[in-house]
Amino acid sequence: MSLLSVRDLAIDYATKGGSLHAVSRGTLEVGAGEVVGLVGESGCGKTTLARALTGVVPRNATFEAGEIVFEGRNLLGRPVSEWRDLLWRKISFVPQSSMNALDPVYRVGAQMDEVLRLRGGMGRAQARERTDELFRMVGLDPRRGTEYPHQFSGGMRQRAAIAMALALQPALVIADEPVTALDVIVQRQVLDTLRDLQARLGVSVLLVTHDISVVAYVCDRVVVMYAGEVVESGTARDVLETPRHPYTMGLTNAFPDLERAGGTLAPIAGGPPDLRHPPRGCRFAERCPFALARCRAETPPLVVAPNGHASACWRSDEAPALSELAKDPSTWTLTSTSAA
Amino acid sequence: MDAYVHVRGLSKAFPVRRGVGQVLRGEHPVVHAVRDLDFDIAQGETVGLLGESGCGKTTTGRLLLKLVEPTSGTARIGTRELAGLKGAALRDFRRDVQFVFQNPFDALNPRIQIGRSLAEPLINAGVPKAEHADRIRLVLERVRIKGVELLERFPHEMSGGQLQRIVLARALVLEPRFIVADEPVSMLDVSVRAGILNLMRDLQDSLGLTAIYISHDLALVRYVARRTMVMYLGSLVEDGPTEDVISRPLHPYTRALIAAVPLPRVSQTRDPLPLRPGTPDARKVGAGCAFVNRCPVAIAACTAERPPLVTLPGGRRVACHLMPAATQPRPPVTLSPAL
């Protein structure tokens, strides 16, 4: 059984221009001890979905449908106190900018201490011991616990945020773009730490990112979102090497690869639809070089293949052939009349 | 051929806040953002300037555009010496050089329409009003934006990719000869990023622009620049054709950078980073090599003396005492994750 199972989650934001369907068909599973990447571009709903798992959503957001089953219990519709009970102890969160995770006016060690004592019910001595242990675990010098967040480098802050997320040994850590703001070397070091700790502690991780190379480096499975919907999911290898949805194909082409001789990168023309008025049919159709009339009329369901590789595309059966075509940059220029 | 950009001994030191003792002793501590840069860029050449945040790459770009004044050293762009440039000559210089900013969402005034943003450089440069419309139409064509109705929009009504094209258009509207692009795609989504990179590549060719492309991402630099200079804490540590730098990095820092670049493929096991634990800190650079505290192959000489940037047969340059020994493969260093 999965540790976390999200099914057909729909979240709307009330905006001046009407309701914005931030997440429409959010479906994903995270198994025990698994690292799952949630990939997509800005505005695709990945952060909304990830934050929803902690029960923390903006005031103008409403859950419209679906369920969030964690350890066999549907959390949706439960009182806030019940969510709050799970936070830190069962589910913890590493935000994108660790400046947000750490309060700038408190010493880093004291913030860790607070989590351990208030949430974990530890005594003073025990909390101090655990704080030191956590610092060492993520590669920080425990003596620096007396410093303030601004005295830490970006990488150190991110390490501190990871340490805090792991403080009470949760079953699931949700990390929102944990390395996006970091330099390549620091990024690699933080990812190595994350990967190492994950393997040692067996914690499940849901890693939200726009960067498929991060997914390739740390994730067992990947879920791809586009315009509020999950369009593809499967093992990292299946999704990145034999993508079945044209959007994923486009994404993998748009990334430069240092170990492959330079060809031409192919952008995906156009931009995501306005989620206040999502188009009929497949939401990617207007940018998709392979779209048929049917794609613009009917929404393709997320179909799961026997090997667990799921995709929401009417032409999934032709994926191998389309994937070959997608590798040719000229395929993507055909529709680029409305270049973004 | 004579270099278009000619830089010798260019340095910039910024004062840092003094402690009480330093004030009493009359000391003026500084941090060297950029130290003794020597390089030439040929006309029409695009050079990637690669390094981590805080390495001085942005300061270098700003020095070349005379947005900050150097502490010492000289820079010449085209026929103009930057030192002492003022008045009309400075205004002419400003028409010929442009900066492309990192974040398109910040680079344009949110309260004025796109068309006005594009016209502003023309107004400032004293281009006759009658020419504005033509110049703007031409530049929009160059950045492949269709539809003049966009000119009436405000920045918040446009996507990131469109905005970055406008930012580029704004830089190009005065037909500069030299541009400095500072991480121009780092804020963009992947699917539109490739479009901007392709555009930059095409523009270099079609307009014969001389350009510096600043980035921390070698894969992106490789895509737009045939030559790469690597900076570490203010100094150039390596300079050479991008493909050579990638396939045969000479400086230990460049090797670490390359090892750290994420690959968009399901990874095979990757070697540990060839780095010793340590943090880059410009305030703590001593008499020796700036990289010595993180270098896995450092020897005694590296602490004692700064390695000069030497030119190798074939034209590549590297600043490392261990050259050419540094190019020999070394046993991997075990990584401890301290920062």
PDB file of N, CA and C in Angstrom, chain B residues 107-192:
ATOM      1  N   ALA B 107      13.146  43.790 -15.062  1.00  0.00           N
ATOM      2  CA  ALA B 107      13.931  44.664 -15.922  1.00  0.00           C
ATOM      3  C   ALA B 107      13.087  45.721 -16.615  1.00  0.00           C
ATOM      4  N   LEU B 108      11.773  45.525 -16.603  1.00  0.00           N
ATOM      5  CA  LEU B 108      10.913  46.510 -17.271  1.00  0.00           C
ATOM      6  C   LEU B 108      10.044  47.207 -16.236  1.00  0.00           C
ATOM      7  N   ASN B 109       9.822  48.481 -16.451  1.00  0.00           N
ATOM      8  CA  ASN B 109       8.965  49.238 -15.556  1.00  0.00           C
ATOM      9  C   ASN B 109       7.532  48.705 -15.662  1.00  0.00           C
ATOM     10  N   PRO B 110       6.983  48.204 -14.532  1.00  0.00           N
ATOM     11  CA  PRO B 110       5.659  47.575 -14.608  1.00  0.00           C
ATOM     12  C   PRO B 110       4.550  48.562 -14.930  1.00  0.00           C
ATOM     13  N   ARG B 111       4.827  49.867 -14.782  1.00  0.00           N
ATOM     14  CA  ARG B 111       3.759  50.844 -14.934  1.00  0.00           C
ATOM     15  C   ARG B 111       3.726  51.485 -16.306  1.00  0.00           C
ATOM     16  N   ILE B 112       4.680  51.164 -17.147  1.00  0.00           N
ATOM     17  CA  ILE B 112       4.585  51.741 -18.487  1.00  0.00           C
ATOM     18  C   ILE B 112       4.456  50.627 -19.518  1.00  0.00           C
ATOM     19  N   GLN B 113       3.819  50.993 -20.627  1.00  0.00           N
ATOM     20  CA  GLN B 113       3.540  50.001 -21.654  1.00  0.00           C
ATOM     21  C   GLN B 113       4.828  49.588 -22.352  1.00  0.00           C
ATOM     22  N   ILE B 114       4.780  48.382 -22.927  1.00  0.00           N
ATOM     23  CA  ILE B 114       5.943  47.814 -23.581  1.00  0.00           C
ATOM     24  C   ILE B 114       6.525  48.753 -24.648  1.00  0.00           C
ATOM     25  N   GLY B 115       5.619  49.335 -25.434  1.00  0.00           N
ATOM     26  CA  GLY B 115       6.074  50.216 -26.514  1.00  0.00           C
ATOM     27  C   GLY B 115       6.889  51.381 -25.980  1.00  0.00           C
ATOM     28  N   ARG B 116       6.437  51.926 -24.861  1.00  0.00           N
ATOM     29  CA  ARG B 116       7.135  53.057 -24.246  1.00  0.00           C
ATOM     30  C   ARG B 116       8.508  52.602 -23.730  1.00  0.00           C
ATOM     31  N   SER B 117       8.537  51.393 -23.143  1.00  0.00           N
ATOM     32  CA  SER B 117       9.808  50.849 -22.654  1.00  0.00           C
ATOM     33  C   SER B 117      10.810  50.712 -23.791  1.00  0.00           C
ATOM     34  N   LEU B 118      10.298  50.327 -24.956  1.00  0.00           N
ATOM     35  CA  LEU B 118      11.198  50.147 -26.098  1.00  0.00           C
ATOM     36  C   LEU B 118      11.642  51.483 -26.682  1.00  0.00           C
ATOM     37  N   ALA B 119      10.785  52.488 -26.558  1.00  0.00           N
ATOM     38  CA  ALA B 119      11.119  53.790 -27.143  1.00  0.00           C
ATOM     39  C   ALA B 119      12.084  54.569 -26.265  1.00  0.00           C
ATOM     40  N   GLU B 120      12.085  54.263 -24.991  1.00  0.00           N
ATOM     41  CA  GLU B 120      12.880  55.043 -24.056  1.00  0.00           C
ATOM     42  C   GLU B 120      14.371  55.139 -24.418  1.00  0.00           C
ATOM     43  N   PRO B 121      15.014  54.017 -24.740  1.00  0.00           N
ATOM     44  CA  PRO B 121      16.426  54.145 -25.125  1.00  0.00           C
ATOM     45  C   PRO B 121      16.601  55.061 -26.324  1.00  0.00           C
ATOM     46  N   LEU B 122      15.648  55.026 -27.248  1.00  0.00           N
ATOM     47  CA  LEU B 122      15.747  55.861 -28.448  1.00  0.00           C
ATOM     48  C   LEU B 122      15.642  57.337 -28.072  1.00  0.00           C
ATOM     49  N   ILE B 123      14.709  57.618 -27.166  1.00  0.00           N
ATOM     50  CA  ILE B 123      14.549  59.005 -26.711  1.00  0.00           C
ATOM     51  C   ILE B 123      15.832  59.477 -26.034  1.00  0.00           C
ATOM     52  N   ASN B 124      16.343  58.619 -25.121  1.00  0.00           N
ATOM     53  CA  ASN B 124      17.551  59.002 -24.386  1.00  0.00           C
ATOM     54  C   ASN B 124      18.741  59.221 -25.306  1.00  0.00           C
ATOM     55  N   ALA B 125      18.788  58.446 -26.382  1.00  0.00           N
ATOM     56  CA  ALA B 125      19.931  58.569 -27.277  1.00  0.00           C
ATOM     57  C   ALA B 125      19.728  59.667 -28.305  1.00  0.00           C
ATOM     58  N   GLY B 126      18.577  60.312 -28.253  1.00  0.00           N
ATOM     59  CA  GLY B 126      18.338  61.418 -29.171  1.00  0.00           C
ATOM     60  C   GLY B 126      18.026  60.997 -30.591  1.00  0.00           C
ATOM     61  N   VAL B 127      17.480  59.776 -30.747  1.00  0.00           N
ATOM     62  CA  VAL B 127      17.087  59.341 -32.092  1.00  0.00           C
ATOM     63  C   VAL B 127      15.821  60.112 -32.481  1.00  0.00           C
ATOM     64  N   PRO B 128      15.789  60.694 -33.695  1.00  0.00           N
ATOM     65  CA  PRO B 128      14.612  61.479 -34.106  1.00  0.00           C
ATOM     66  C   PRO B 128      13.330  60.665 -33.980  1.00  0.00           C
ATOM     67  N   LYS B 129      12.287  61.311 -33.492  1.00  0.00           N
ATOM     68  CA  LYS B 129      11.034  60.621 -33.213  1.00  0.00           C
ATOM     69  C   LYS B 129      10.478  59.901 -34.441  1.00  0.00           C
ATOM     70  N   ALA B 130      10.694  60.496 -35.608  1.00  0.00           N
ATOM     71  CA  ALA B 130      10.159  59.906 -36.832  1.00  0.00           C
ATOM     72  C   ALA B 130      10.693  58.496 -37.071  1.00  0.00           C
ATOM     73  N   GLU B 131      11.880  58.220 -36.564  1.00  0.00           N
ATOM     74  CA  GLU B 131      12.483  56.899 -36.807  1.00  0.00           C
ATOM     75  C   GLU B 131      12.022  55.836 -35.827  1.00  0.00           C
ATOM     76  N   HIS B 132      11.418  56.275 -34.706  1.00  0.00           N
ATOM     77  CA  HIS B 132      11.118  55.327 -33.636  1.00  0.00           C
ATOM     78  C   HIS B 132      10.319  54.114 -34.094  1.00  0.00           C
ATOM     79  N   ALA B 133       9.215  54.391 -34.778  1.00  0.00           N
ATOM     80  CA  ALA B 133       8.322  53.295 -35.142  1.00  0.00           C
ATOM     81  C   ALA B 133       9.051  52.248 -35.986  1.00  0.00           C
ATOM     82  N   ASP B 134       9.838  52.712 -36.950  1.00  0.00           N
ATOM     83  CA  ASP B 134      10.572  51.773 -37.807  1.00  0.00           C
ATOM     84  C   ASP B 134      11.587  50.969 -37.014  1.00  0.00           C
ATOM     85  N   ARG B 135      12.308  51.670 -36.163  1.00  0.00           N
ATOM     86  CA  ARG B 135      13.332  50.971 -35.373  1.00  0.00           C
ATOM     87  C   ARG B 135      12.696  49.911 -34.488  1.00  0.00           C
ATOM     88  N   ILE B 136      11.561  50.258 -33.877  1.00  0.00           N
ATOM     89  CA  ILE B 136      10.902  49.300 -32.983  1.00  0.00           C
ATOM     90  C   ILE B 136      10.346  48.116 -33.776  1.00  0.00           C
ATOM     91  N   ARG B 137       9.783  48.409 -34.942  1.00  0.00           N
ATOM     92  CA  ARG B 137       9.260  47.313 -35.766  1.00  0.00           C
ATOM     93  C   ARG B 137      10.395  46.349 -36.138  1.00  0.00           C
ATOM     94  N   LEU B 138      11.514  46.920 -36.528  1.00  0.00           N
ATOM     95  CA  LEU B 138      12.662  46.102 -36.932  1.00  0.00           C
ATOM     96  C   LEU B 138      13.168  45.238 -35.775  1.00  0.00           C
ATOM     97  N   VAL B 139      13.254  45.845 -34.601  1.00  0.00           N
ATOM     98  CA  VAL B 139      13.815  45.096 -33.492  1.00  0.00           C
ATOM     99  C   VAL B 139      12.851  43.988 -33.028  1.00  0.00           C
ATOM    100  N   LEU B 140      11.560  44.245 -33.122  1.00  0.00           N
ATOM    101  CA  LEU B 140      10.594  43.205 -32.759  1.00  0.00           C
ATOM    102  C   LEU B 140      10.702  42.025 -33.714  1.00  0.00           C
ATOM    103  N   GLU B 141      10.943  42.356 -34.975  1.00  0.00           N
ATOM    104  CA  GLU B 141      11.152  41.303 -35.958  1.00  0.00           C
ATOM    105  C   GLU B 141      12.374  40.472 -35.581  1.00  0.00           C
ATOM    106  N   ARG B 142      13.411  41.183 -35.176  1.00  0.00           N
ATOM    107  CA  ARG B 142      14.650  40.479 -34.811  1.00  0.00           C
ATOM    108  C   ARG B 142      14.458  39.528 -33.649  1.00  0.00           C
ATOM    109  N   VAL B 143      13.683  39.923 -32.649  1.00  0.00           N
ATOM    110  CA  VAL B 143      13.467  39.026 -31.519  1.00  0.00           C
ATOM    111  C   VAL B 143      12.246  38.136 -31.746  1.00  0.00           C
ATOM    112  N   ARG B 144      11.727  38.168 -32.977  1.00  0.00           N
ATOM    113  CA  ARG B 144      10.617  37.324 -33.400  1.00  0.00           C
ATOM    114  C   ARG B 144       9.382  37.475 -32.543  1.00  0.00           C
ATOM    115  N   ILE B 145       9.019  38.724 -32.340  1.00  0.00           N
ATOM    116  CA  ILE B 145       7.736  38.967 -31.701  1.00  0.00           C
ATOM    117  C   ILE B 145       6.813  39.505 -32.768  1.00  0.00           C
ATOM    118  N   LYS B 146       5.663  38.840 -32.898  1.00  0.00           N
ATOM    119  CA  LYS B 146       4.723  39.269 -33.909  1.00  0.00           C
ATOM    120  C   LYS B 146       3.604  40.040 -33.248  1.00  0.00           C
ATOM    121  N   GLY B 147       3.098  41.019 -33.965  1.00  0.00           N
ATOM    122  CA  GLY B 147       1.936  41.731 -33.468  1.00  0.00           C
ATOM    123  C   GLY B 147       2.307  42.979 -32.715  1.00  0.00           C
ATOM    124  N   VAL B 148       2.067  44.127 -33.354  1.00  0.00           N
ATOM    125  CA  VAL B 148       2.365  45.405 -32.727  1.00  0.00           C
ATOM    126  C   VAL B 148       1.427  45.694 -31.567  1.00  0.00           C
ATOM    127  N   GLU B 149       0.301  44.937 -31.498  1.00  0.00           N
ATOM    128  CA  GLU B 149      -0.632  45.226 -30.399  1.00  0.00           C
ATOM    129  C   GLU B 149       0.012  44.964 -29.036  1.00  0.00           C
ATOM    130  N   LEU B 150       1.084  44.158 -29.049  1.00  0.00           N
ATOM    131  CA  LEU B 150       1.816  43.902 -27.808  1.00  0.00           C
ATOM    132  C   LEU B 150       2.374  45.187 -27.210  1.00  0.00           C
ATOM    133  N   LEU B 151       2.637  46.145 -28.064  1.00  0.00           N
ATOM    134  CA  LEU B 151       3.269  47.376 -27.604  1.00  0.00           C
ATOM    135  C   LEU B 151       2.393  48.137 -26.613  1.00  0.00           C
ATOM    136  N   GLU B 152       1.093  47.874 -26.663  1.00  0.00           N
ATOM    137  CA  GLU B 152       0.198  48.584 -25.757  1.00  0.00           C
ATOM    138  C   GLU B 152       0.021  47.853 -24.440  1.00  0.00           C
ATOM    139  N   ARG B 153       0.628  46.685 -24.333  1.00  0.00           N
ATOM    140  CA  ARG B 153       0.433  45.915 -23.107  1.00  0.00           C
ATOM    141  C   ARG B 153       1.393  46.345 -22.016  1.00  0.00           C
ATOM    142  N   PHE B 154       1.050  45.926 -20.799  1.00  0.00           N
ATOM    143  CA  PHE B 154       1.931  46.148 -19.666  1.00  0.00           C
ATOM    144  C   PHE B 154       2.683  44.846 -19.381  1.00  0.00           C
ATOM    145  N   PRO B 155       3.846  44.947 -18.730  1.00  0.00           N
ATOM    146  CA  PRO B 155       4.637  43.739 -18.493  1.00  0.00           C
ATOM    147  C   PRO B 155       3.851  42.586 -17.850  1.00  0.00           C
ATOM    148  N   HIS B 156       2.950  42.900 -16.912  1.00  0.00           N
ATOM    149  CA  HIS B 156       2.264  41.789 -16.232  1.00  0.00           C
ATOM    150  C   HIS B 156       1.306  41.040 -17.141  1.00  0.00           C
ATOM    151  N   GLU B 157       1.041  41.606 -18.307  1.00  0.00           N
ATOM    152  CA  GLU B 157       0.126  40.930 -19.221  1.00  0.00           C
ATOM    153  C   GLU B 157       0.859  39.981 -20.166  1.00  0.00           C
ATOM    154  N   MET B 158       2.165  39.818 -19.944  1.00  0.00           N
ATOM    155  CA  MET B 158       2.938  38.992 -20.873  1.00  0.00           C
ATOM    156  C   MET B 158       3.599  37.831 -20.162  1.00  0.00           C
ATOM    157  N   SER B 159       3.918  36.792 -20.921  1.00  0.00           N
ATOM    158  CA  SER B 159       4.571  35.633 -20.335  1.00  0.00           C
ATOM    159  C   SER B 159       6.065  35.917 -20.182  1.00  0.00           C
ATOM    160  N   GLY B 160       6.734  35.089 -19.390  1.00  0.00           N
ATOM    161  CA  GLY B 160       8.163  35.275 -19.148  1.00  0.00           C
ATOM    162  C   GLY B 160       8.985  35.248 -20.425  1.00  0.00           C
ATOM    163  N   GLY B 161       8.639  34.335 -21.322  1.00  0.00           N
ATOM    164  CA  GLY B 161       9.383  34.221 -22.569  1.00  0.00           C
ATOM    165  C   GLY B 161       9.224  35.466 -23.426  1.00  0.00           C
ATOM    166  N   GLN B 162       7.990  35.960 -23.499  1.00  0.00           N
ATOM    167  CA  GLN B 162       7.749  37.185 -24.264  1.00  0.00           C
ATOM    168  C   GLN B 162       8.493  38.361 -23.652  1.00  0.00           C
ATOM    169  N   LEU B 163       8.441  38.435 -22.316  1.00  0.00           N
ATOM    170  CA  LEU B 163       9.109  39.535 -21.635  1.00  0.00           C
ATOM    171  C   LEU B 163      10.607  39.509 -21.887  1.00  0.00           C
ATOM    172  N   GLN B 164      11.205  38.311 -21.852  1.00  0.00           N
ATOM    173  CA  GLN B 164      12.642  38.263 -22.059  1.00  0.00           C
ATOM    174  C   GLN B 164      12.972  38.685 -23.496  1.00  0.00           C
ATOM    175  N   ARG B 165      12.087  38.379 -24.426  1.00  0.00           N
ATOM    176  CA  ARG B 165      12.292  38.868 -25.794  1.00  0.00           C
ATOM    177  C   ARG B 165      12.226  40.389 -25.848  1.00  0.00           C
ATOM    178  N   ILE B 166      11.302  40.954 -25.083  1.00  0.00           N
ATOM    179  CA  ILE B 166      11.203  42.419 -25.032  1.00  0.00           C
ATOM    180  C   ILE B 166      12.465  43.015 -24.402  1.00  0.00           C
ATOM    181  N   VAL B 167      12.946  42.371 -23.345  1.00  0.00           N
ATOM    182  CA  VAL B 167      14.169  42.854 -22.699  1.00  0.00           C
ATOM    183  C   VAL B 167      15.332  42.825 -23.699  1.00  0.00           C
ATOM    184  N   LEU B 168      15.397  41.758 -24.475  1.00  0.00           N
ATOM    185  CA  LEU B 168      16.418  41.668 -25.523  1.00  0.00           C
ATOM    186  C   LEU B 168      16.217  42.764 -26.569  1.00  0.00           C
ATOM    187  N   ALA B 169      14.969  42.945 -26.959  1.00  0.00           N
ATOM    188  CA  ALA B 169      14.664  43.963 -27.966  1.00  0.00           C
ATOM    189  C   ALA B 169      15.094  45.335 -27.477  1.00  0.00           C
ATOM    190  N   ARG B 170      14.853  45.578 -26.205  1.00  0.00           N
ATOM    191  CA  ARG B 170      15.208  46.869 -25.626  1.00  0.00           C
ATOM    192  C   ARG B 170      16.722  47.068 -25.658  1.00  0.00           C
ATOM    193  N   ALA B 171      17.445  45.970 -25.425  1.00  0.00           N
ATOM    194  CA  ALA B 171      18.904  46.074 -25.474  1.00  0.00           C
ATOM    195  C   ALA B 171      19.392  46.278 -26.904  1.00  0.00           C
ATOM    196  N   LEU B 172      18.634  45.756 -27.865  1.00  0.00           N
ATOM    197  CA  LEU B 172      19.108  45.788 -29.249  1.00  0.00           C
ATOM    198  C   LEU B 172      18.603  46.987 -30.048  1.00  0.00           C
ATOM    199  N   VAL B 173      17.655  47.732 -29.477  1.00  0.00           N
ATOM    200  CA  VAL B 173      16.980  48.734 -30.279  1.00  0.00           C
ATOM    201  C   VAL B 173      17.935  49.850 -30.736  1.00  0.00           C
ATOM    202  N   LEU B 174      18.995  50.075 -29.974  1.00  0.00           N
ATOM    203  CA  LEU B 174      19.974  51.088 -30.397  1.00  0.00           C
ATOM    204  C   LEU B 174      21.087  50.488 -31.250  1.00  0.00           C
ATOM    205  N   GLU B 175      20.913  49.255 -31.639  1.00  0.00           N
ATOM    206  CA  GLU B 175      21.893  48.540 -32.458  1.00  0.00           C
ATOM    207  C   GLU B 175      23.294  48.597 -31.852  1.00  0.00           C
ATOM    208  N   PRO B 176      23.422  48.024 -30.663  1.00  0.00           N
ATOM    209  CA  PRO B 176      24.719  48.045 -29.992  1.00  0.00           C
ATOM    210  C   PRO B 176      25.690  47.113 -30.703  1.00  0.00           C
ATOM    211  N   ARG B 177      26.971  47.284 -30.384  1.00  0.00           N
ATOM    212  CA  ARG B 177      27.972  46.402 -30.969  1.00  0.00           C
ATOM    213  C   ARG B 177      28.483  45.398 -29.956  1.00  0.00           C
ATOM    214  N   PHE B 178      28.202  45.674 -28.684  1.00  0.00           N
ATOM    215  CA  PHE B 178      28.709  44.797 -27.635  1.00  0.00           C
ATOM    216  C   PHE B 178      27.621  44.632 -26.579  1.00  0.00           C
ATOM    217  N   ILE B 179      27.276  43.371 -26.237  1.00  0.00           N
ATOM    218  CA  ILE B 179      26.301  43.194 -25.156  1.00  0.00           C
ATOM    219  C   ILE B 179      26.835  42.257 -24.085  1.00  0.00           C
ATOM    220  N   VAL B 180      26.396  42.521 -22.870  1.00  0.00           N
ATOM    221  CA  VAL B 180      26.687  41.641 -21.752  1.00  0.00           C
ATOM    222  C   VAL B 180      25.350  41.071 -21.299  1.00  0.00           C
ATOM    223  N   ALA B 181      25.194  39.763 -21.381  1.00  0.00           N
ATOM    224  CA  ALA B 181      23.946  39.119 -20.971  1.00  0.00           C
ATOM    225  C   ALA B 181      24.205  38.379 -19.667  1.00  0.00           C
ATOM    226  N   ASP B 182      23.502  38.787 -18.611  1.00  0.00           N
ATOM    227  CA  ASP B 182      23.732  38.212 -17.297  1.00  0.00           C
ATOM    228  C   ASP B 182      22.652  37.177 -16.990  1.00  0.00           C
ATOM    229  N   GLU B 183      22.976  35.912 -17.118  1.00  0.00           N
ATOM    230  CA  GLU B 183      22.025  34.814 -16.850  1.00  0.00           C
ATOM    231  C   GLU B 183      20.652  35.093 -17.459  1.00  0.00           C
ATOM    232  N   PRO B 184      20.577  35.344 -18.776  1.00  0.00           N
ATOM    233  CA  PRO B 184      19.312  35.815 -19.331  1.00  0.00           C
ATOM    234  C   PRO B 184      18.192  34.782 -19.331  1.00  0.00           C
ATOM    235  N   VAL B 185      18.476  33.526 -19.089  1.00  0.00           N
ATOM    236  CA  VAL B 185      17.369  32.560 -19.104  1.00  0.00           C
ATOM    237  C   VAL B 185      17.138  31.887 -17.766  1.00  0.00           C
ATOM    238  N   SER B 186      17.853  32.315 -16.734  1.00  0.00           N
ATOM    239  CA  SER B 186      17.742  31.558 -15.494  1.00  0.00           C
ATOM    240  C   SER B 186      16.361  31.667 -14.848  1.00  0.00           C
ATOM    241  N   MET B 187      15.610  32.715 -15.177  1.00  0.00           N
ATOM    242  CA  MET B 187      14.290  32.850 -14.565  1.00  0.00           C
ATOM    243  C   MET B 187      13.184  32.237 -15.427  1.00  0.00           C
ATOM    244  N   LEU B 188      13.557  31.676 -16.547  1.00  0.00           N
ATOM    245  CA  LEU B 188      12.519  31.238 -17.478  1.00  0.00           C
ATOM    246  C   LEU B 188      12.240  29.748 -17.369  1.00  0.00           C
ATOM    247  N   ASP B 189      11.022  29.391 -17.752  1.00  0.00           N
ATOM    248  CA  ASP B 189      10.678  27.984 -17.800  1.00  0.00           C
ATOM    249  C   ASP B 189      11.437  27.295 -18.913  1.00  0.00           C
ATOM    250  N   VAL B 190      11.671  26.013 -18.688  1.00  0.00           N
ATOM    251  CA  VAL B 190      12.473  25.257 -19.623  1.00  0.00           C
ATOM    252  C   VAL B 190      11.939  25.302 -21.048  1.00  0.00           C
ATOM    253  N   SER B 191      10.619  25.211 -21.182  1.00  0.00           N
ATOM    254  CA  SER B 191      10.088  25.091 -22.537  1.00  0.00           C
ATOM    255  C   SER B 191      10.283  26.379 -23.332  1.00  0.00           C
ATOM    256  N   VAL B 192      10.409  27.520 -22.670  1.00  0.00           N
ATOM    257  CA  VAL B 192      10.633  28.752 -23.422  1.00  0.00           C
ATOM    258  C   VAL B 192      12.117  29.145 -23.443  1.00  0.00           C
TER     259      VAL B 192
END
